[in-house]
Coordinates of C-alpha atoms in Angstrom, one line a residue:
Chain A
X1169 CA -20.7 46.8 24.4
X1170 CA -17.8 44.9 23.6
X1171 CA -17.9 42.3 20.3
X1172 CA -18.5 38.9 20.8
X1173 CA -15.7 36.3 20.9
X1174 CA -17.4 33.9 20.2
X1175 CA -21.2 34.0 18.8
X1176 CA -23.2 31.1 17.7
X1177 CA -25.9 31.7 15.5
X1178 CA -29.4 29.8 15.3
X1179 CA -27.2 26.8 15.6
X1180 CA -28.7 23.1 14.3
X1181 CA -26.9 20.2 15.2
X1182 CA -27.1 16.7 16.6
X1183 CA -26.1 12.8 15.7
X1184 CA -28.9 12.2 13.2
X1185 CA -29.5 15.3 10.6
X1186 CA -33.3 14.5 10.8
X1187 CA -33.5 14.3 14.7
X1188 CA -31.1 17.9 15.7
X1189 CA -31.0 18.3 19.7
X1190 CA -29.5 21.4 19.3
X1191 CA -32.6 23.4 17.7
X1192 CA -31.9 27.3 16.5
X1193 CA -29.8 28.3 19.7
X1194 CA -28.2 31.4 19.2
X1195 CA -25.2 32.2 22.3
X1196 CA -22.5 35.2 22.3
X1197 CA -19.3 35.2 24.5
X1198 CA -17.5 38.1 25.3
X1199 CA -13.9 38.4 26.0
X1200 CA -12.7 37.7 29.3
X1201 CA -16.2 36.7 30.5
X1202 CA -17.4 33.8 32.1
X1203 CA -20.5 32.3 30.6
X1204 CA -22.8 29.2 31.6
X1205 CA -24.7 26.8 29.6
X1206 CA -27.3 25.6 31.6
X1207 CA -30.2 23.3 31.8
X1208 CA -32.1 20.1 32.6
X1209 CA -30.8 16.8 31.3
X1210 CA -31.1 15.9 27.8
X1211 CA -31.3 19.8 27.1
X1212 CA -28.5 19.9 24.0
X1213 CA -26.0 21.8 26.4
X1214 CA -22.9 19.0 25.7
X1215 CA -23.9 18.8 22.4
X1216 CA -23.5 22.1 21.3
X1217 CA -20.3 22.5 22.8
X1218 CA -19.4 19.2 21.1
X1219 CA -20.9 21.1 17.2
X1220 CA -18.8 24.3 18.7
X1221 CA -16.0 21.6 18.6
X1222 CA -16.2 19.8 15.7
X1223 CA -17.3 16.5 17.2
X1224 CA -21.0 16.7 16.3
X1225 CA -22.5 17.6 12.7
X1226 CA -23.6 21.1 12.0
X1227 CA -26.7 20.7 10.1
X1228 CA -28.0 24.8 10.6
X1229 CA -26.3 27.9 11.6
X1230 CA -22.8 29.4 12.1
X1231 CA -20.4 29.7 14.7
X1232 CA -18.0 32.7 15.0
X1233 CA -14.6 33.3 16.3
X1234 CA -13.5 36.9 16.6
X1235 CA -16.1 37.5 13.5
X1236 CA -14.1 34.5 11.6
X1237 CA -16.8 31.8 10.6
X1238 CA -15.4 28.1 12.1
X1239 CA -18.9 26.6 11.2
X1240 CA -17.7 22.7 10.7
X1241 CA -13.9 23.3 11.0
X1242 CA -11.7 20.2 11.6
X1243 CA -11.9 19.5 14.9
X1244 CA -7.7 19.2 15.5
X1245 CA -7.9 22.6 13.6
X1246 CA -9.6 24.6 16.3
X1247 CA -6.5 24.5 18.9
X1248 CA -4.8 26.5 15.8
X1249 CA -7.8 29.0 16.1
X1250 CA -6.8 29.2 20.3
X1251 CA -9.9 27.6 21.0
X1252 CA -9.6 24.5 23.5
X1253 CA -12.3 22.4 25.0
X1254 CA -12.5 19.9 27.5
X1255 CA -14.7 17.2 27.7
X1256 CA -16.6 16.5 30.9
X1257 CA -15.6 12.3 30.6
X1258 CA -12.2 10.8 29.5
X1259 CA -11.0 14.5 29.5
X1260 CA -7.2 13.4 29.9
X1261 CA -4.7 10.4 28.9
X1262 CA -5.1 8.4 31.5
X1263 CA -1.9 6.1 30.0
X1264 CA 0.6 9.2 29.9
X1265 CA 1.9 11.0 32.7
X1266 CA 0.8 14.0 33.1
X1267 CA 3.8 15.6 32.1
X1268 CA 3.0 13.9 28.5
X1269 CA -0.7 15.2 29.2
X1270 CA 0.7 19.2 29.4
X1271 CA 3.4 18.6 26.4
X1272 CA 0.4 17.3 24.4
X1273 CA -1.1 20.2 24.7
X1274 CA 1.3 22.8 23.7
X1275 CA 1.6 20.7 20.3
X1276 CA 1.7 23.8 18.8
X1277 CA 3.1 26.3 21.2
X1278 CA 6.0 24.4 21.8
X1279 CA 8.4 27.1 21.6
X1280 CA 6.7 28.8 24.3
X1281 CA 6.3 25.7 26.4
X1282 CA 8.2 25.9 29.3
X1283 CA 6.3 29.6 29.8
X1284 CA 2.8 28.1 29.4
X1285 CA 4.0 25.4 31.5
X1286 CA 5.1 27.9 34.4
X1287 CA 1.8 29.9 34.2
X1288 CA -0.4 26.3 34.2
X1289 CA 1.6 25.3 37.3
X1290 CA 1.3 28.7 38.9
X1291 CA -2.6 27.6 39.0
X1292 CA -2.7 24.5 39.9
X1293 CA 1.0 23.9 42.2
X1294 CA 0.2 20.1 41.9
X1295 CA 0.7 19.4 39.2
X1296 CA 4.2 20.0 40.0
X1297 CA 4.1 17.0 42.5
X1298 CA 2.1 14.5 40.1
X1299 CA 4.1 14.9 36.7
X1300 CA 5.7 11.8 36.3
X1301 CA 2.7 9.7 37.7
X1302 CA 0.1 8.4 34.9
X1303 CA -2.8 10.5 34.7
X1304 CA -5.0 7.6 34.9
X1305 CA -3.9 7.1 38.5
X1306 CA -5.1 10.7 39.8
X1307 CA -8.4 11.6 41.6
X1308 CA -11.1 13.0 40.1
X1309 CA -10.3 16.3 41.3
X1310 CA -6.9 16.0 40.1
X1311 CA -7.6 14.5 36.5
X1312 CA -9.7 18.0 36.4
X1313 CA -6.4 20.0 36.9
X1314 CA -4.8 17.6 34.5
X1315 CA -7.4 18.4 31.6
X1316 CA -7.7 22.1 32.4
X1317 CA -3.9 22.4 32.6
X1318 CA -3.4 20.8 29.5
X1319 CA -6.4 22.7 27.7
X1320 CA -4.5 25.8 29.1
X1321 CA -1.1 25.0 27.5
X1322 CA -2.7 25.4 23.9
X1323 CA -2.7 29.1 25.1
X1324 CA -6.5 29.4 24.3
X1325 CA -8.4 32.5 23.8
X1326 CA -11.3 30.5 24.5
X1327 CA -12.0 27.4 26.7
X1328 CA -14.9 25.2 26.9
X1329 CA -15.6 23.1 29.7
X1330 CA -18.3 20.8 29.3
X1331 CA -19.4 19.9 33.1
X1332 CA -16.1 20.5 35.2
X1333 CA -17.5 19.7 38.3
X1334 CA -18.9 16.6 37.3
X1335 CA -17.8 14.0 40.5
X1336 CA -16.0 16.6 42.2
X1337 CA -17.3 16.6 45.8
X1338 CA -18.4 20.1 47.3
X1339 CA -15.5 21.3 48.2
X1340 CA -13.3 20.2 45.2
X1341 CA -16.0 21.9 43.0
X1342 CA -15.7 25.3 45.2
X1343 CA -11.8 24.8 45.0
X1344 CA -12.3 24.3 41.1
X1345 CA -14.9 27.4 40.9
X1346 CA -12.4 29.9 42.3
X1347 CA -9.9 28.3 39.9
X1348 CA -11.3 28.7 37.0
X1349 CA -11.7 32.6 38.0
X1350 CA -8.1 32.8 38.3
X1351 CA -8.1 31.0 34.5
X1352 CA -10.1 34.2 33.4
X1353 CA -8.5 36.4 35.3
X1354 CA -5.3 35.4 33.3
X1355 CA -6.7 36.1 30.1
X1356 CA -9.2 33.4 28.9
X1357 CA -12.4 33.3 28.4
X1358 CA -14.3 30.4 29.6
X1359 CA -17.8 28.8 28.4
X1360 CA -18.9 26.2 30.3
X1361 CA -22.2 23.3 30.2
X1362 CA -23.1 23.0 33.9
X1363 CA -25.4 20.9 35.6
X1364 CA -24.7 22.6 39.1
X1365 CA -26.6 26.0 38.2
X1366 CA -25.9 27.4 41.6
X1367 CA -22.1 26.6 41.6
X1368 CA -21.8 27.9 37.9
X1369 CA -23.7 31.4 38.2
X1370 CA -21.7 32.2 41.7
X1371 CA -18.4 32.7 39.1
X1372 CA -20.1 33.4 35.8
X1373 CA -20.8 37.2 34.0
X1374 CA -23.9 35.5 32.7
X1375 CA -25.6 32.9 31.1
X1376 CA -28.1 30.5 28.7
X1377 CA -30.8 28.1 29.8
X1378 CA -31.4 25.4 27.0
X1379 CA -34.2 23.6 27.2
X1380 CA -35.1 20.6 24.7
X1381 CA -32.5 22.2 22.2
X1382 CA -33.6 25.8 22.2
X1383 CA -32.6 28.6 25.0
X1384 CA -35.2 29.8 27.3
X1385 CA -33.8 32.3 29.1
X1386 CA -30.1 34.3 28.8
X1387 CA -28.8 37.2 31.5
X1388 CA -26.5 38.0 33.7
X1389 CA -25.7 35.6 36.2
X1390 CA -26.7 37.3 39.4
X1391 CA -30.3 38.1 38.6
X1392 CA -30.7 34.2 37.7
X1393 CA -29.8 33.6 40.9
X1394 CA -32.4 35.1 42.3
X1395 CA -34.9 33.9 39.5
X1396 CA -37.9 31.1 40.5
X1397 CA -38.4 30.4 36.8
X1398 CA -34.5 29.2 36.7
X1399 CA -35.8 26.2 39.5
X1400 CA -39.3 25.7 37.2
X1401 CA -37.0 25.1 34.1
X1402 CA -35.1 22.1 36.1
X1403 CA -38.3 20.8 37.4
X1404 CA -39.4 21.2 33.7
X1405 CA -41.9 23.2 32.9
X1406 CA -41.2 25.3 29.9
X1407 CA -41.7 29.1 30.2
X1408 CA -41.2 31.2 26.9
X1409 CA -38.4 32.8 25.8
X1410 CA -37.2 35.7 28.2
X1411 CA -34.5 38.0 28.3
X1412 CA -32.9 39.8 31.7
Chain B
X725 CA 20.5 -26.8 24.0
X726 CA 22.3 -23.3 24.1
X727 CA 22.4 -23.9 20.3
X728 CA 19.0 -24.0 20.2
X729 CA 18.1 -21.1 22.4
X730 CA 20.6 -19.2 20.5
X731 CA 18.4 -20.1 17.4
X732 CA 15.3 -18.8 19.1
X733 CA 16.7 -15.6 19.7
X734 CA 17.3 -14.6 16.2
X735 CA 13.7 -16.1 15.6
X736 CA 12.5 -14.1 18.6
X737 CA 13.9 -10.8 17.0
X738 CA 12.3 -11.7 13.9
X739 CA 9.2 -12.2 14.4
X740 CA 9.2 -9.0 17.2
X741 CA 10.1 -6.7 14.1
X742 CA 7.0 -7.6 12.1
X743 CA 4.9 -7.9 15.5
X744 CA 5.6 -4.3 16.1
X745 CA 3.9 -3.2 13.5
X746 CA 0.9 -5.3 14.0
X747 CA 0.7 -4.2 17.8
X748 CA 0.9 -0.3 16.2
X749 CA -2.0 -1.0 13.9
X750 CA -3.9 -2.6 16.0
X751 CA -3.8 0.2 18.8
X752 CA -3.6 3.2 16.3
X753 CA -6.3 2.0 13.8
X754 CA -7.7 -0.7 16.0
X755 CA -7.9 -3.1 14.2
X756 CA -5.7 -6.4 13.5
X757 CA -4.2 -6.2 10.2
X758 CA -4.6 -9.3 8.4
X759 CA -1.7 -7.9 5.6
X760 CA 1.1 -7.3 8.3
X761 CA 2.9 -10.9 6.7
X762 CA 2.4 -9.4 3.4
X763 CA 3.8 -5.8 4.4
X764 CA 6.9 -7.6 5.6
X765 CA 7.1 -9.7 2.2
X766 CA 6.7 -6.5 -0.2
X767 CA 9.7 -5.2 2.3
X768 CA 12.0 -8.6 1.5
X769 CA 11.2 -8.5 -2.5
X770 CA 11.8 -5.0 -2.3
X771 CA 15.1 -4.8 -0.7
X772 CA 15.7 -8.5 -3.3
X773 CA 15.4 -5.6 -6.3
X774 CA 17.4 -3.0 -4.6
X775 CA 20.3 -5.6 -4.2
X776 CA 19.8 -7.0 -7.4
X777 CA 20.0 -3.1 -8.9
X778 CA 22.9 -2.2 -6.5
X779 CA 25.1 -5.5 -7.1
X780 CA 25.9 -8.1 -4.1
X781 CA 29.3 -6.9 -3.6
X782 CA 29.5 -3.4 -3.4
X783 CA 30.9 -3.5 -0.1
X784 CA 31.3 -6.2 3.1
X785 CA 31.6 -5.9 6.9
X786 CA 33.7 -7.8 8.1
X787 CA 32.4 -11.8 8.7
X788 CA 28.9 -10.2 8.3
X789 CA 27.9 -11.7 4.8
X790 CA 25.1 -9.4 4.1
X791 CA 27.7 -6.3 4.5
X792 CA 26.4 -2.9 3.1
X793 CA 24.3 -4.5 0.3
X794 CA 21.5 -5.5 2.1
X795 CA 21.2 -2.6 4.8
X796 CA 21.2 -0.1 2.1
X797 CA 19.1 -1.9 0.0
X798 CA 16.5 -2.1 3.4
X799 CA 16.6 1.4 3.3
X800 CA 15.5 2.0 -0.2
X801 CA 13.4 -0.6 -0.2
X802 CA 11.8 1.0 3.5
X803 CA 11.3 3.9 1.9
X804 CA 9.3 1.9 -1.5
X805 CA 7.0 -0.7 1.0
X806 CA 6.4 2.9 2.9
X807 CA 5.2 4.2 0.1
X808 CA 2.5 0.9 -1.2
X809 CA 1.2 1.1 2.6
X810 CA 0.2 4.5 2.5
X811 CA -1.6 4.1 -1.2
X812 CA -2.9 0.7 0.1
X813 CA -4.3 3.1 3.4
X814 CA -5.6 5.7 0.9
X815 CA -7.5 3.5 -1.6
X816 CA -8.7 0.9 0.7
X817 CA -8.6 1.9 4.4
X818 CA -9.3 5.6 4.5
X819 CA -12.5 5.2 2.9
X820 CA -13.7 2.5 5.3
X821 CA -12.5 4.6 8.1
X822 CA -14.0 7.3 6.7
X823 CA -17.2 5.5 6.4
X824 CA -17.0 4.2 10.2
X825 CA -16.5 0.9 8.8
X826 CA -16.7 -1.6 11.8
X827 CA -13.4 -3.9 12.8
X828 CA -14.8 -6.8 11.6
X829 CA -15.0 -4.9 8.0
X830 CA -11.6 -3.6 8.1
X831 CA -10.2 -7.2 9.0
X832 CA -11.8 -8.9 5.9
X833 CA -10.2 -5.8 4.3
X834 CA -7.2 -6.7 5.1
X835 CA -7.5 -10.1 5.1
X836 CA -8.5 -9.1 0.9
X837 CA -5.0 -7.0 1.1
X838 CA -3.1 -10.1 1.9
X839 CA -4.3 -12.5 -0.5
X840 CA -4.5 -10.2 -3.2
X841 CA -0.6 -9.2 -2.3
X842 CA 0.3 -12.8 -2.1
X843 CA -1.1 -13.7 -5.5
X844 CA 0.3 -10.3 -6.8
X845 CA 4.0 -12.1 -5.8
X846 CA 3.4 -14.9 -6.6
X847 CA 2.4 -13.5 -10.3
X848 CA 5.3 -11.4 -10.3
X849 CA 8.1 -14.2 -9.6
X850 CA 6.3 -17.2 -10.6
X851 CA 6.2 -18.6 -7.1
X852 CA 10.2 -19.7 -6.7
X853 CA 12.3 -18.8 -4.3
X854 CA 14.5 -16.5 -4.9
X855 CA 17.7 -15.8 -2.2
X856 CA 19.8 -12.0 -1.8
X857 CA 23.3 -14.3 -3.1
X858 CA 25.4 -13.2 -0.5
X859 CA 28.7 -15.8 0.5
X860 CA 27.6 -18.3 3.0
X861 CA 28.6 -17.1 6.3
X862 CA 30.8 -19.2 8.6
X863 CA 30.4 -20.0 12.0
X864 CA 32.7 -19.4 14.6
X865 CA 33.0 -21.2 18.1
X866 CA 32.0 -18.4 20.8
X867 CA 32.8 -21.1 23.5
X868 CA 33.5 -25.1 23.6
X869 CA 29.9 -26.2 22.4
X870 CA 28.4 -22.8 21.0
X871 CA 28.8 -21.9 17.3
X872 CA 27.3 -18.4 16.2
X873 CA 26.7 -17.5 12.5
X874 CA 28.3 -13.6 12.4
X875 CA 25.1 -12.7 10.4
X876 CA 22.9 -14.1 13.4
X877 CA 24.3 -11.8 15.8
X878 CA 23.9 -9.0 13.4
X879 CA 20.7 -9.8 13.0
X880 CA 19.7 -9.5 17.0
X881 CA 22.0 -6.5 17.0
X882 CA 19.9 -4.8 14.0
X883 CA 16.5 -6.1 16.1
X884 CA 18.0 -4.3 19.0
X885 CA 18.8 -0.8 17.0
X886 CA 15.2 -1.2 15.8
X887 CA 13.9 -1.1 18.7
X888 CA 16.2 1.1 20.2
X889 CA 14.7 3.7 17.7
X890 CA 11.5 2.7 18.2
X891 CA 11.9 3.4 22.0
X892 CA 13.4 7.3 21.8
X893 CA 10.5 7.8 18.8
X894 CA 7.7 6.3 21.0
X895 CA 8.9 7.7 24.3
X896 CA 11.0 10.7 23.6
X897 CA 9.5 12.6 19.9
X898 CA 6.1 14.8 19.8
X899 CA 4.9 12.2 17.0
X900 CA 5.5 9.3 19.3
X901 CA 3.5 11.1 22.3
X902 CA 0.8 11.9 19.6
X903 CA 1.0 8.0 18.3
X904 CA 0.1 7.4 22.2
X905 CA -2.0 9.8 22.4
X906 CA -4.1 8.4 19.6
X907 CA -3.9 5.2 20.8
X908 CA -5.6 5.7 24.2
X909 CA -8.3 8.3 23.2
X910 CA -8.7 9.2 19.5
X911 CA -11.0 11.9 19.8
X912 CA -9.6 13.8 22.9
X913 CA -6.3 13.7 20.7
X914 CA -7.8 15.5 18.1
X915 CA -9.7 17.6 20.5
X916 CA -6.2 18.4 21.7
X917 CA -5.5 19.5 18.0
X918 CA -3.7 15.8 16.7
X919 CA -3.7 15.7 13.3
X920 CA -5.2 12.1 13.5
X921 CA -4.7 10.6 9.9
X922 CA -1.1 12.2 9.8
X923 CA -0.6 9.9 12.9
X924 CA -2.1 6.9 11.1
X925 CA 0.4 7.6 7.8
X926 CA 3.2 7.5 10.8
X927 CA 2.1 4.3 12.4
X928 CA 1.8 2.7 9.0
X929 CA 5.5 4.2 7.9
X930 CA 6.9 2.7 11.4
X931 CA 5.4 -0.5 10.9
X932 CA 6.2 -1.3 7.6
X933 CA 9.4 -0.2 8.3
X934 CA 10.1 -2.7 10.4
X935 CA 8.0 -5.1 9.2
X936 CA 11.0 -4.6 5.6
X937 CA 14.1 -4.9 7.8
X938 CA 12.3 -8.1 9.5
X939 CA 11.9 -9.5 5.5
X940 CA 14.8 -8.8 4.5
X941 CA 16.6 -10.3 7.3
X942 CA 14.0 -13.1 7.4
X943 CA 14.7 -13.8 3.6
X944 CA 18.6 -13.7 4.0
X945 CA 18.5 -16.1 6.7
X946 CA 15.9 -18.6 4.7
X947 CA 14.8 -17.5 1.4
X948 CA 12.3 -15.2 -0.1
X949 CA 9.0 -16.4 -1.1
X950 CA 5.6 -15.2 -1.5
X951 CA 4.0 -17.0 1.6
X952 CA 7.5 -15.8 4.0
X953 CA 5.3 -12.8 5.3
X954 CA 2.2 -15.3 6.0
X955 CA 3.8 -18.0 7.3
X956 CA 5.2 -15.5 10.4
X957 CA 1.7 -14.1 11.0
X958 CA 0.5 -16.4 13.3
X959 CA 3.3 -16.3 15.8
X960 CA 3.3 -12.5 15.0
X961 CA -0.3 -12.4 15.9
X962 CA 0.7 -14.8 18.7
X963 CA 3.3 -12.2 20.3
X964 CA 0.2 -9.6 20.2
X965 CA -1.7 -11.5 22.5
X966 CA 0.7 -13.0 24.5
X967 CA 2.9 -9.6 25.3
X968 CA -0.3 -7.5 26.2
X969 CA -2.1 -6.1 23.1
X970 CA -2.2 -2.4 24.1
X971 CA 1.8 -3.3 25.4
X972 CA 4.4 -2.4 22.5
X973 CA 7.2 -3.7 25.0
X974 CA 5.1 -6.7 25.8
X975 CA 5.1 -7.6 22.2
X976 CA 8.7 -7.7 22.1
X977 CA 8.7 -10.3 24.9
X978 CA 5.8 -12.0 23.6
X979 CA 7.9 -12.5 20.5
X980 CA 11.1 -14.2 22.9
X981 CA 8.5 -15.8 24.5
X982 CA 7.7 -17.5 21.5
X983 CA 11.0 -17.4 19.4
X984 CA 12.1 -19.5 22.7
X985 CA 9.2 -21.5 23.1
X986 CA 10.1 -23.0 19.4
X987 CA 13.5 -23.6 19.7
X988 CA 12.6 -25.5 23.0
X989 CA 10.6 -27.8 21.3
X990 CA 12.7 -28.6 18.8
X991 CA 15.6 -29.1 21.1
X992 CA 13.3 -31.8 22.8
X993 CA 12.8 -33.7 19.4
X994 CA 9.2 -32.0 18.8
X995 CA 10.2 -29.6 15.6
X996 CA 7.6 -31.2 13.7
X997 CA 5.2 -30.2 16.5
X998 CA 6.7 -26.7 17.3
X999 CA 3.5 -24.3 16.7
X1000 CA 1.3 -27.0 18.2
X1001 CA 3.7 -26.8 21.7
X1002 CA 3.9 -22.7 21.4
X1003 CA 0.2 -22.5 21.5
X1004 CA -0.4 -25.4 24.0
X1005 CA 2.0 -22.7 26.0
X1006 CA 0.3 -19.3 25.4
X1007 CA -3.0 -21.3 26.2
X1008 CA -1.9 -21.9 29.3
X1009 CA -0.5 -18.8 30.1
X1010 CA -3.4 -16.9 28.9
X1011 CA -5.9 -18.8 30.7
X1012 CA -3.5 -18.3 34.1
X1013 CA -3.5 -14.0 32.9
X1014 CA -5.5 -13.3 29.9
X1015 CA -4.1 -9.5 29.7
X1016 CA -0.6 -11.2 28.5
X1017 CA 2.5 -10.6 29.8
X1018 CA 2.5 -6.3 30.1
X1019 CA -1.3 -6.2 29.3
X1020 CA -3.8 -4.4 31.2
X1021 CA -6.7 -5.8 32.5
X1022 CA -10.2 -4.6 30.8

């Protein structure tokens, strides 16, 4: 099996030390897979990408990159580490165009930035179109290119996506679905928080249910499609820990 | 009444210089900085003891009676109010920052800042004015009617490099992009791997910057005192608000708004009433569009 990319391990961390809502969760990410965090509301998913960030205090636990420990690491350090995340609100500078919005991000590739540039637009040809117009003006669907374009121009090994298809109507989210498999398939390997299970498992390799801090069930995407317990979780009852 | 406008142009440009620096601060570090008049006094005594080292008369430009003295004694003295900013930002504000003080905590910071630099002045020079010595320059007709001091048109021409600079740094650099960036959405910028506080030391650097060449201008034109700095910040605030307050552009016209606005009401025989008409005016046109000029609307 191939190592983890990424691995998070029994991970405490929340807003108020004594009150952690992420309790003990323990995730790995391979390279080049796609991997869902999923579960009901108020289940820790945003927050632990947020501690995996930086942006929330680590009070337990370690994170790994490549087997390097980034437990707590500066959060304007991590694009250095090729590590980029995008939050699911306020994900771009709505005041810049988005040309400014891609140039920010290849801050520190910026000898490399009209290939990153090329390869962003190659996904998402819009982009093209919009660049001089402020990114605050855009549709919801096209702020998401936006973010994920300039998340993409920090050349990350590893992108987080903390809800992506939050607003997008049904057929922007498909459209941003088969996306984000062309992301991966140019080299990148993608965790996401999800609140649309279906949507998310159809394009992930697997995936982690948190519920109330803690995750309930992990495995490969396409036999959590097909599991019942994956509906009880969102209605919330609250199996024990299992493992497909 | 040309005369006068004429007058409230190189007022305008003044008080735009040290605005700038408040409108930075405010939308970097959000908060208003209550030391901004005290920034641009440091800048004036500073560039008073860089003349004073370097000698009046080591060099003139043409009718401008300033000359090289002054604008390389700016630079030096750029470099030394640059320098108090950031130890000011390192003892005091850092901490509270650091702390998640709250605005209202880092304005009676500042507001502490100010008086305590003001006394600290007024210590230092025993209150007195002091003035850079330059010859007096003369006027010369421009047309039938219009007199201009050489030294007043260099001082709108210096304004007008300023912000010329300011401009390319804000619009065309990585650091101005980043000082943007910041602005709007502090922690997607450092999401986006911003080096945050090496953007605040910037906006502080910029704004005291400008906020020297405005006191050293401001004190060659009048004299230098230790309440020069404070006595501009109310129009400087006033230029905030009026241009837009997220606007840097709009502070700039806020600042001709108001540079204008005063030499109108002293051309109508109200001098002695001059900040009461400004503020009448901004009154009115904030209640008529309370975004300012270039704001936007909340």
């Amino acid at each position: 099996m191939a190592e983890a990319l990424l691995a998070v391990h029994a991970l405490e961390a929340g807003y108020n030390p004594s009150l952690p809502i992420v309790r003990g969760v323990s995730i790995e990410v391979r390279e080049g897979e796609i991997v869902s965090v999923l579960g009901p509301n108020g289940a820790g998913k945003s927050t632990l990408l947020k501690a995996i960030a930086g942006l929330v205090r680590i009070t337990a636990g370690r994170v790994l990159l490549d087997e390097r420990d980034i437990t707590g690491l500066d959060t304007h350090r991590l694009v250095r580490a090729r590590v980029a995340y995008v939050p699911q609100t306020e994900n771009v500078f709505a005041r810049l165009s988005v040309e400014d919005n891609l140039a920010l991000g290849a801050l520190h590739n910026q000898d490399r930035f009209d290939t990153l540039r090329q390869r962003v637009v190659a996904l998402f040809p819009d982009l093209e179109r919009l660049r001089s117009l402020a990114a605050g003006k855009l549709s919801g669907g096209q702020r998401q290119m936006v973010a994920l374009g300039r998340a993409m121009m920090a050349d990350p090994r590893l992108l987080m996506l903390d809800e992506p298809s939050a607003g997008l109507s049904p057929r922007l989210t498909r459209q941003l679905l088969t996306q984000l498999t062309r992301v991966r398939d140019s080299g990148m390997t993608i965790v996401m928080v999800e609140q649309n299970a279906r949507a998310a498992l159809s394009i992930s390799d697997r995936a982690y249910v948190l519920v109330d801090g803690r995750e309930e069930i992990q495995g490969d995407a396409e036999s959590l499609l097909g599991d019942p317990a994956l509906g009880a979780l969102y209605l919330g009852a609250a199996p024990g820990t299992r493992s497909r | 009444m040309i005369q006068y406008l004429a007058d409230g142009i190189v007022n305008a440009a003044l008080i735009a210089l040290g605005a700038i620096g408040l409108s930075m601060t405010y939308n970097v570090l959000r908060f208003a900085n209550f030391a901004q008049g005290e920034i641009l006094t440091a800048g004036a005594y500073f560039t008073l003891l860089v003349v004073t080292v370097l000698g009046a008369g080591i060099g003139t430009m043409g009718p401008i009676a300033f000359g090289w003295p002054l604008l390389v004694s700016m630079l030096v003295a750029i470099a030394l109010t640059g320098a108090v900013v950031l130890v000011v930002d390192m003892l005091l504000f850092a901490p509270l920052r650091g702390r998640n003080a709250s605005r209202i905590t880092l304005i009676m910071a500042a507001f502490g800042v100010s008086l305590m630099g003001r006394n600290l002045v007024m210590l230092m020079t025993g209150g007195e004015p002091f003035y850079y010595d330059f010859y007096i320059p003369r006027a010369f007709a421009l047309f039938p009617g219009f007199e201009v001091v050489p030294d007043d048109l260099a001082i709108v021409a210096i304004a007008g490099l300023a912000f010329a600079l300011l401009f390319v740094l804000v619009n065309r650099t990585s650091m101005g992009r980043q000082m943007r960036a910041v602005a709007e959405n502090p922690t997607l910028a450092r999401v986006n791997g911003i080096d945050v506080r090496a953007v605040i030391r910037w906006t502080w650097i910029v704004g005291a910057a400008l906020a020297t060449v405005a006191g050293a201008l401001l004190g060659h034109n009048t004299q230098l005192r230790p309440e020069m700095g404070f006595d501009l910040l109310l129009p400087m605030f006033a230029a905030l608000i009026l241009g837009g307050a997220t606007n840097l552009y709009g502070t700039i016209l806020g600042a001709v708004v108001i540079g204008l606005t005063e030499a109108l009401a002293v051309a109508i025989g109200l001098s002695g009433y001059r900040a009461a008409v400004t503020f009448a005016v901004i009154v009115v046109f904030l209640l008529l569009r309370p975004q300012g000029l270039l704001g936007e609307r909340e």
